Amino acid sequence: MKKLFFFFLLSVLFSAQKTEIIQLRDNIKDKKGLTKSLTFIDNRADKIIGVIPDKDNSVELKFAGEDLKQLIENWFAGDNKTAGNNDIVLMLEDLKVYEEQDENRPFPYIKARIKLSSFIKRNERYYFIGRYDNVIVSNPKTTTHPSLFLATQISNIITQFIKGSYYPYIVPGYFIPENEMNRYNEYLNKDYNAFNNTVLKDGVYTNFQNFRNQEPNLNYFVKKNKKGKVVKLMEKDLEASLSDMYCYVENGKAYKLTPVGFDEIQKNNKGFFIFSSRTNLFAEAKTGGVFVGAIAGGFVGALIGAAIDSSSNANAGAMNGIGFKSTLQTNVYLDSLTGAYVFEQ
């Protein structure tokens, strides 16, 4: 009788836990035929993605095969029959799904944390292309199946990130010796002047790389109104769009334009951040539409494009976060290599 009860209990437990597969089926063809190979590196400390509640079930998220390297490299090979010259490396550094109760929230949210980086290999050196490092939030009160929602979002991000890596903008000096690949972030951040220097240089920075290198653009300056608020960006004698500016520094303090105004860029031992929320950073401009950039390639496409192109002002951010636009205010970090927003909650 005890054995029957034990087997019944096991069957109940197993039937309550289901599996949601992260499907990698979308076409990832390099339409320009520039890419020769895609090498996948799984640098996750823990290969288990996680189990989350979904209705009355517990659902584990998984990829279709246990050998993720083979799965992704075969996916690329199947969609790319014409080989170019570029050797691209895709590194998965983190992927977790979990339930989290945020402070002062009435119920927990289902989330996915994902961190992807890409590189191009040339002459035994690896050059950094871009990085996506973010938390996707699913609101269980408005999402029918959080497991399906997150699995779809993860698949879309990986797909768009790979496609965006085919046509890289390579920042000069962003190369990594092969023996430093596993600690590429620390290796490249040795030259992070904005973070490493004690004081920031005053001036206007037209993109993140200028800010990172502490090279303000001397052709630009800001104008304020009588109340001391910045109202104009000037390029010499001509008025320029405020969106042409990544940030400006005044009296050693940096300020960044967001849809709700200028926010101070603060600094702690982890990096630079602004204290804000997804709602504020995804707010619509007064002219209508999402604040930064057109969404020409679809929402995730624009998001990934901004994350990859570290020369662009757009990767400042309003696109760098998808899923539920929470009002939760937290430290939103600026990626040390791309300048993109990194949400940690």
Short mmCIF file of C-alpha atoms in Angstrom, two decimals:
data_model
loop_
_atom_site.label_atom_id
_atom_site.label_comp_id
_atom_site.label_asym_id
_atom_site.label_seq_id
_atom_site.Cartn_x
_atom_site.Cartn_y
_atom_site.Cartn_z
CA MET A 1 0.00 0.00 0.00
CA LYS A 2 2.85 2.36 0.91
CA LYS A 3 4.55 1.57 -2.41
CA LEU A 4 1.36 2.35 -4.33
CA PHE A 5 1.01 5.65 -2.50
CA PHE A 6 4.67 6.49 -3.21
CA PHE A 7 4.29 5.80 -6.94
CA PHE A 8 1.03 7.81 -6.99
CA LEU A 9 2.81 10.74 -5.35
CA LEU A 10 5.66 10.56 -7.86
CA SER A 11 3.23 10.48 -10.78
CA VAL A 12 1.45 13.58 -9.43
CA LEU A 13 4.74 15.43 -9.06
CA PHE A 14 5.94 14.52 -12.56
CA SER A 15 2.59 15.35 -14.15
CA ALA A 16 2.62 18.79 -12.47
CA GLN A 17 5.98 19.74 -13.99
CA LYS A 18 6.01 20.35 -17.70
CA THR A 19 8.64 21.44 -20.21
CA GLU A 20 8.64 24.45 -22.54
CA ILE A 21 11.14 24.21 -25.39
CA ILE A 22 13.04 27.32 -26.50
CA GLN A 23 12.72 26.84 -30.24
CA LEU A 24 15.53 28.06 -32.51
CA ARG A 25 13.83 27.84 -35.89
CA ASP A 26 13.80 31.32 -37.39
CA ASN A 27 16.00 31.94 -40.41
CA ILE A 28 19.43 33.33 -39.51
CA LYS A 29 20.79 33.61 -43.04
CA ASP A 30 23.51 36.22 -43.55
CA LYS A 31 21.90 37.92 -46.54
CA LYS A 32 25.16 39.61 -47.55
CA GLY A 33 27.11 36.33 -47.40
CA LEU A 34 29.93 37.82 -45.30
CA THR A 35 30.04 35.17 -42.57
CA LYS A 36 32.05 31.97 -42.92
CA SER A 37 31.41 30.37 -39.55
CA LEU A 38 29.58 30.77 -36.25
CA THR A 39 31.31 29.25 -33.22
CA PHE A 40 29.24 28.94 -30.05
CA ILE A 41 30.77 29.08 -26.56
CA ASP A 42 28.58 28.17 -23.58
CA ASN A 43 30.19 30.01 -20.67
CA ARG A 44 27.33 29.57 -18.22
CA ALA A 45 28.38 28.45 -14.77
CA ASP A 46 25.06 26.57 -14.48
CA LYS A 47 23.56 25.01 -17.60
CA ILE A 48 20.09 24.54 -16.05
CA ILE A 49 17.81 27.37 -17.21
CA GLY A 50 15.24 26.96 -14.46
CA VAL A 51 11.67 26.09 -13.46
CA ILE A 52 8.89 28.67 -13.16
CA PRO A 53 5.22 28.55 -12.13
CA ASP A 54 2.69 28.66 -14.97
CA LYS A 55 -0.99 28.38 -14.05
CA ASP A 56 -1.25 25.22 -11.93
CA ASN A 57 1.97 23.74 -13.26
CA SER A 58 5.71 24.09 -12.79
CA VAL A 59 7.39 24.47 -16.17
CA GLU A 60 11.05 23.89 -16.96
CA LEU A 61 12.54 25.83 -19.87
CA LYS A 62 14.97 23.92 -22.06
CA PHE A 63 16.53 23.99 -25.51
CA ALA A 64 15.60 21.27 -27.99
CA GLY A 65 18.86 19.38 -27.48
CA GLU A 66 21.33 18.81 -24.68
CA ASP A 67 24.28 19.80 -26.88
CA LEU A 68 23.60 23.52 -27.31
CA LYS A 69 26.85 24.12 -29.18
CA GLN A 70 25.92 21.58 -31.84
CA LEU A 71 22.34 22.87 -31.97
CA ILE A 72 23.33 26.50 -32.65
CA GLU A 73 26.22 25.78 -34.99
CA ASN A 74 24.06 23.37 -37.04
CA TRP A 75 21.29 25.99 -37.10
CA PHE A 76 23.75 28.49 -38.62
CA ALA A 77 25.17 25.97 -41.10
CA GLY A 78 21.69 24.97 -42.26
CA ASP A 79 20.71 28.56 -43.08
CA ASN A 80 24.05 29.67 -44.53
CA LYS A 81 25.16 27.63 -47.53
CA THR A 82 27.32 30.38 -49.02
CA ALA A 83 30.42 31.02 -46.89
CA GLY A 84 32.04 34.43 -46.58
CA ASN A 85 35.24 35.36 -44.75
CA ASN A 86 34.11 36.38 -41.26
CA ASP A 87 34.43 34.01 -38.29
CA ILE A 88 31.87 35.03 -35.66
CA VAL A 89 31.94 33.80 -32.07
CA LEU A 90 28.75 33.79 -29.98
CA MET A 91 29.15 33.48 -26.21
CA LEU A 92 26.26 32.71 -23.87
CA GLU A 93 27.27 33.91 -20.42
CA ASP A 94 24.02 33.64 -18.49
CA LEU A 95 20.48 32.35 -18.99
CA LYS A 96 18.08 31.85 -16.10
CA VAL A 97 14.33 31.95 -15.55
CA TYR A 98 12.95 32.54 -12.08
CA GLU A 99 10.20 34.06 -9.96
CA GLU A 100 11.07 37.20 -8.01
CA GLN A 101 9.18 39.30 -5.49
CA ASP A 102 10.21 42.92 -5.97
CA GLU A 103 9.99 45.40 -3.13
CA ASN A 104 6.54 46.98 -2.64
CA ARG A 105 5.00 44.80 -5.39
CA PRO A 106 1.70 43.01 -4.63
CA PHE A 107 2.76 39.73 -6.27
CA PRO A 108 5.92 38.12 -7.70
CA TYR A 109 6.93 38.42 -11.36
CA ILE A 110 8.31 35.75 -13.66
CA LYS A 111 11.63 36.81 -15.19
CA ALA A 112 14.39 35.71 -17.53
CA ARG A 113 17.98 36.89 -17.22
CA ILE A 114 20.08 36.60 -20.37
CA LYS A 115 23.58 37.71 -21.26
CA LEU A 116 24.99 37.21 -24.76
CA SER A 117 28.20 38.52 -26.31
CA SER A 118 29.65 38.29 -29.81
CA PHE A 119 33.11 38.61 -31.31
CA ILE A 120 34.81 38.39 -34.67
CA LYS A 121 38.05 36.43 -35.02
CA ARG A 122 40.82 37.90 -37.16
CA ASN A 123 44.48 36.86 -37.20
CA GLU A 124 44.25 34.94 -33.92
CA ARG A 125 42.70 37.95 -32.20
CA TYR A 126 39.12 38.30 -31.07
CA TYR A 127 37.41 41.67 -31.56
CA PHE A 128 34.39 42.54 -29.45
CA ILE A 129 31.21 43.18 -31.46
CA GLY A 130 28.43 43.62 -28.95
CA ARG A 131 26.55 42.42 -25.91
CA TYR A 132 22.98 41.94 -24.73
CA ASP A 133 22.68 41.84 -20.93
CA ASN A 134 19.21 42.21 -19.51
CA VAL A 135 16.26 40.92 -17.51
CA ILE A 136 12.95 40.30 -19.28
CA VAL A 137 9.86 40.63 -17.09
CA SER A 138 6.59 38.76 -17.52
CA ASN A 139 3.52 39.97 -15.65
CA PRO A 140 1.67 36.80 -14.59
CA LYS A 141 -1.56 38.80 -14.23
CA THR A 142 -1.61 39.77 -17.89
CA THR A 143 0.38 36.95 -19.55
CA THR A 144 -1.55 33.71 -20.07
CA HIS A 145 1.52 31.46 -20.10
CA PRO A 146 4.74 33.08 -18.79
CA SER A 147 6.78 30.03 -19.83
CA LEU A 148 5.74 30.36 -23.49
CA PHE A 149 6.18 34.14 -23.39
CA LEU A 150 9.73 33.93 -22.02
CA ALA A 151 10.73 31.03 -24.27
CA THR A 152 9.62 33.08 -27.29
CA GLN A 153 11.44 36.20 -26.10
CA ILE A 154 14.67 34.25 -25.47
CA SER A 155 14.47 32.72 -28.94
CA ASN A 156 13.86 36.13 -30.54
CA ILE A 157 16.77 37.72 -28.72
CA ILE A 158 19.23 34.97 -29.70
CA THR A 159 18.01 35.10 -33.31
CA GLN A 160 18.24 38.88 -33.65
CA PHE A 161 21.55 39.02 -31.80
CA ILE A 162 23.15 36.53 -34.20
CA LYS A 163 21.82 38.38 -37.25
CA GLY A 164 23.01 41.71 -35.86
CA SER A 165 26.50 40.30 -35.32
CA TYR A 166 26.97 39.55 -39.03
CA TYR A 167 27.68 43.21 -39.85
CA PRO A 168 29.79 44.44 -36.96
CA TYR A 169 31.01 47.88 -36.07
CA ILE A 170 34.36 47.12 -34.47
CA VAL A 171 35.60 49.67 -31.98
CA PRO A 172 39.35 50.31 -32.40
CA GLY A 173 41.25 48.71 -29.53
CA TYR A 174 38.45 46.29 -28.64
CA PHE A 175 40.54 43.17 -29.28
CA ILE A 176 41.12 40.29 -26.89
CA PRO A 177 43.90 37.66 -26.98
CA GLU A 178 42.56 34.12 -27.09
CA ASN A 179 43.79 33.35 -23.57
CA GLU A 180 41.78 36.32 -22.21
CA MET A 181 38.44 35.42 -23.82
CA ASN A 182 36.88 34.09 -20.63
CA ARG A 183 37.62 37.38 -18.88
CA TYR A 184 37.19 39.71 -21.86
CA ASN A 185 35.16 42.20 -19.82
CA GLU A 186 37.94 42.80 -17.29
CA TYR A 187 40.53 42.86 -20.07
CA LEU A 188 38.73 45.55 -22.09
CA ASN A 189 37.71 47.60 -19.08
CA LYS A 190 41.33 48.29 -18.20
CA ASP A 191 40.93 51.16 -20.68
CA TYR A 192 37.56 52.38 -19.37
CA ASN A 193 38.76 55.94 -18.75
CA ALA A 194 35.40 57.33 -17.63
CA PHE A 195 35.18 54.74 -14.85
CA ASN A 196 38.87 54.54 -13.99
CA ASN A 197 39.46 58.30 -13.80
CA THR A 198 38.57 60.16 -10.64
CA VAL A 199 36.88 63.11 -12.40
CA LEU A 200 34.82 63.25 -15.60
CA LYS A 201 35.74 65.83 -18.23
CA ASP A 202 33.14 68.53 -18.82
CA GLY A 203 31.56 68.73 -22.27
CA VAL A 204 29.14 67.07 -24.66
CA TYR A 205 29.60 63.42 -25.65
CA THR A 206 27.90 62.48 -28.90
CA ASN A 207 28.23 58.72 -28.41
CA PHE A 208 29.10 56.27 -25.68
CA GLN A 209 32.61 55.57 -26.96
CA ASN A 210 33.46 59.27 -26.62
CA PHE A 211 32.20 59.16 -23.04
CA ARG A 212 34.03 55.91 -22.30
CA ASN A 213 37.30 57.34 -23.63
CA GLN A 214 36.64 60.76 -22.07
CA GLU A 215 36.82 62.59 -25.37
CA PRO A 216 34.09 65.27 -25.42
CA ASN A 217 33.09 66.66 -28.80
CA LEU A 218 34.31 70.26 -28.74
CA ASN A 219 31.96 71.28 -31.57
CA TYR A 220 28.93 70.84 -29.30
CA PHE A 221 27.61 72.66 -26.24
CA VAL A 222 24.30 72.87 -24.37
CA LYS A 223 22.11 75.93 -23.80
CA LYS A 224 19.95 76.45 -20.72
CA ASN A 225 16.84 78.52 -20.04
CA LYS A 226 16.42 81.03 -17.22
CA LYS A 227 15.52 78.21 -14.82
CA GLY A 228 18.82 76.49 -15.50
CA LYS A 229 17.34 73.63 -17.52
CA VAL A 230 19.03 72.39 -20.69
CA VAL A 231 16.75 73.21 -23.62
CA LYS A 232 19.05 73.16 -26.65
CA LEU A 233 22.04 71.34 -28.08
CA MET A 234 24.22 73.49 -30.29
CA GLU A 235 26.75 72.38 -32.90
CA LYS A 236 28.87 75.50 -33.28
CA ASP A 237 26.28 78.11 -34.33
CA LEU A 238 23.57 75.68 -35.42
CA GLU A 239 20.92 74.03 -33.25
CA ALA A 240 21.18 70.23 -33.27
CA SER A 241 18.76 67.56 -32.09
CA LEU A 242 19.11 66.62 -28.43
CA SER A 243 19.10 62.99 -29.60
CA ASP A 244 22.53 63.65 -31.17
CA MET A 245 23.95 63.66 -27.65
CA TYR A 246 24.72 60.58 -25.55
CA CYS A 247 25.22 62.69 -22.43
CA TYR A 248 26.85 65.86 -21.19
CA VAL A 249 29.10 66.52 -18.21
CA GLU A 250 29.02 69.72 -16.17
CA ASN A 251 31.15 70.36 -13.09
CA GLY A 252 32.21 66.72 -13.15
CA LYS A 253 28.61 65.38 -13.12
CA ALA A 254 27.13 63.54 -16.10
CA TYR A 255 23.52 63.87 -17.28
CA LYS A 256 21.61 61.72 -19.75
CA LEU A 257 18.45 62.60 -21.63
CA THR A 258 15.51 60.23 -21.09
CA PRO A 259 11.85 60.56 -22.15
CA VAL A 260 11.07 62.18 -18.78
CA GLY A 261 13.97 64.62 -18.76
CA PHE A 262 17.66 64.62 -17.89
CA ASP A 263 18.75 62.06 -15.28
CA GLU A 264 22.05 62.23 -13.45
CA ILE A 265 24.47 59.42 -14.28
CA GLN A 266 25.74 58.13 -10.95
CA LYS A 267 28.61 55.79 -10.17
CA ASN A 268 29.29 52.97 -7.72
CA ASN A 269 31.77 50.11 -7.62
CA LYS A 270 29.77 48.20 -10.27
CA GLY A 271 29.70 50.99 -12.83
CA PHE A 272 27.65 53.94 -14.02
CA PHE A 273 23.88 53.94 -13.59
CA ILE A 274 20.76 56.06 -13.57
CA PHE A 275 17.96 55.52 -11.06
CA SER A 276 14.89 54.94 -13.18
CA SER A 277 12.24 52.46 -14.33
CA ARG A 278 11.18 50.72 -17.51
CA THR A 279 8.06 52.89 -17.57
CA ASN A 280 10.13 56.08 -17.63
CA LEU A 281 12.71 54.80 -20.10
CA PHE A 282 10.01 53.45 -22.43
CA ALA A 283 7.76 56.49 -22.18
CA GLU A 284 6.60 58.07 -25.40
CA ALA A 285 8.01 61.40 -26.47
CA LYS A 286 5.69 64.37 -26.76
CA THR A 287 5.87 64.02 -30.53
CA GLY A 288 4.55 60.47 -30.23
CA GLY A 289 6.22 57.12 -30.65
CA VAL A 290 9.01 55.46 -28.74
CA PHE A 291 11.60 57.97 -27.64
CA VAL A 292 14.76 56.60 -29.24
CA GLY A 293 14.81 55.57 -32.86
CA ALA A 294 12.42 54.01 -35.32
CA ILE A 295 11.54 50.35 -34.90
CA ALA A 296 12.22 49.49 -38.51
CA GLY A 297 13.29 45.89 -37.95
CA GLY A 298 10.65 45.04 -35.36
CA PHE A 299 10.81 45.63 -31.63
CA VAL A 300 13.45 43.04 -30.80
CA GLY A 301 15.38 43.89 -33.95
CA ALA A 302 15.74 47.52 -32.92
CA LEU A 303 16.53 46.49 -29.38
CA ILE A 304 19.33 44.15 -30.41
CA GLY A 305 20.65 46.57 -33.01
CA ALA A 306 21.01 49.21 -30.32
CA ALA A 307 22.76 46.75 -28.02
CA ILE A 308 25.25 45.71 -30.70
CA ASP A 309 26.12 49.04 -32.32
CA SER A 310 28.23 50.69 -29.64
CA SER A 311 28.92 53.63 -31.95
CA SER A 312 25.25 54.55 -32.01
CA ASN A 313 23.55 57.08 -29.76
CA ALA A 314 20.48 54.84 -29.79
CA ASN A 315 22.08 52.20 -27.62
CA ALA A 316 21.80 54.76 -24.89
CA GLY A 317 18.70 53.06 -24.47
CA ALA A 318 15.01 53.33 -24.45
CA MET A 319 14.89 50.12 -26.49
CA ASN A 320 17.13 48.13 -24.16
CA GLY A 321 14.55 46.19 -22.20
CA ILE A 322 11.56 44.17 -23.31
CA GLY A 323 8.65 42.53 -21.64
CA PHE A 324 6.44 44.13 -19.00
CA LYS A 325 7.17 47.83 -18.53
CA SER A 326 7.32 47.89 -14.74
CA THR A 327 7.17 51.10 -12.70
CA LEU A 328 9.77 49.63 -10.34
CA GLN A 329 12.63 52.11 -9.93
CA THR A 330 16.08 50.59 -9.61
CA ASN A 331 19.68 51.26 -10.57
CA VAL A 332 19.72 50.85 -14.35
CA TYR A 333 23.36 50.35 -15.33
CA LEU A 334 25.10 51.52 -18.49
CA ASP A 335 26.89 48.62 -20.15
CA SER A 336 30.62 49.30 -19.81
CA LEU A 337 31.34 48.29 -23.42
CA THR A 338 28.24 49.42 -25.33
CA GLY A 339 26.57 52.07 -23.17
CA ALA A 340 23.24 50.22 -23.37
CA TYR A 341 20.83 50.08 -20.45
CA VAL A 342 21.16 46.98 -18.28
CA PHE A 343 18.15 46.16 -16.12
CA GLU A 344 18.96 43.84 -13.23
CA GLN A 345 15.39 43.43 -11.92
#
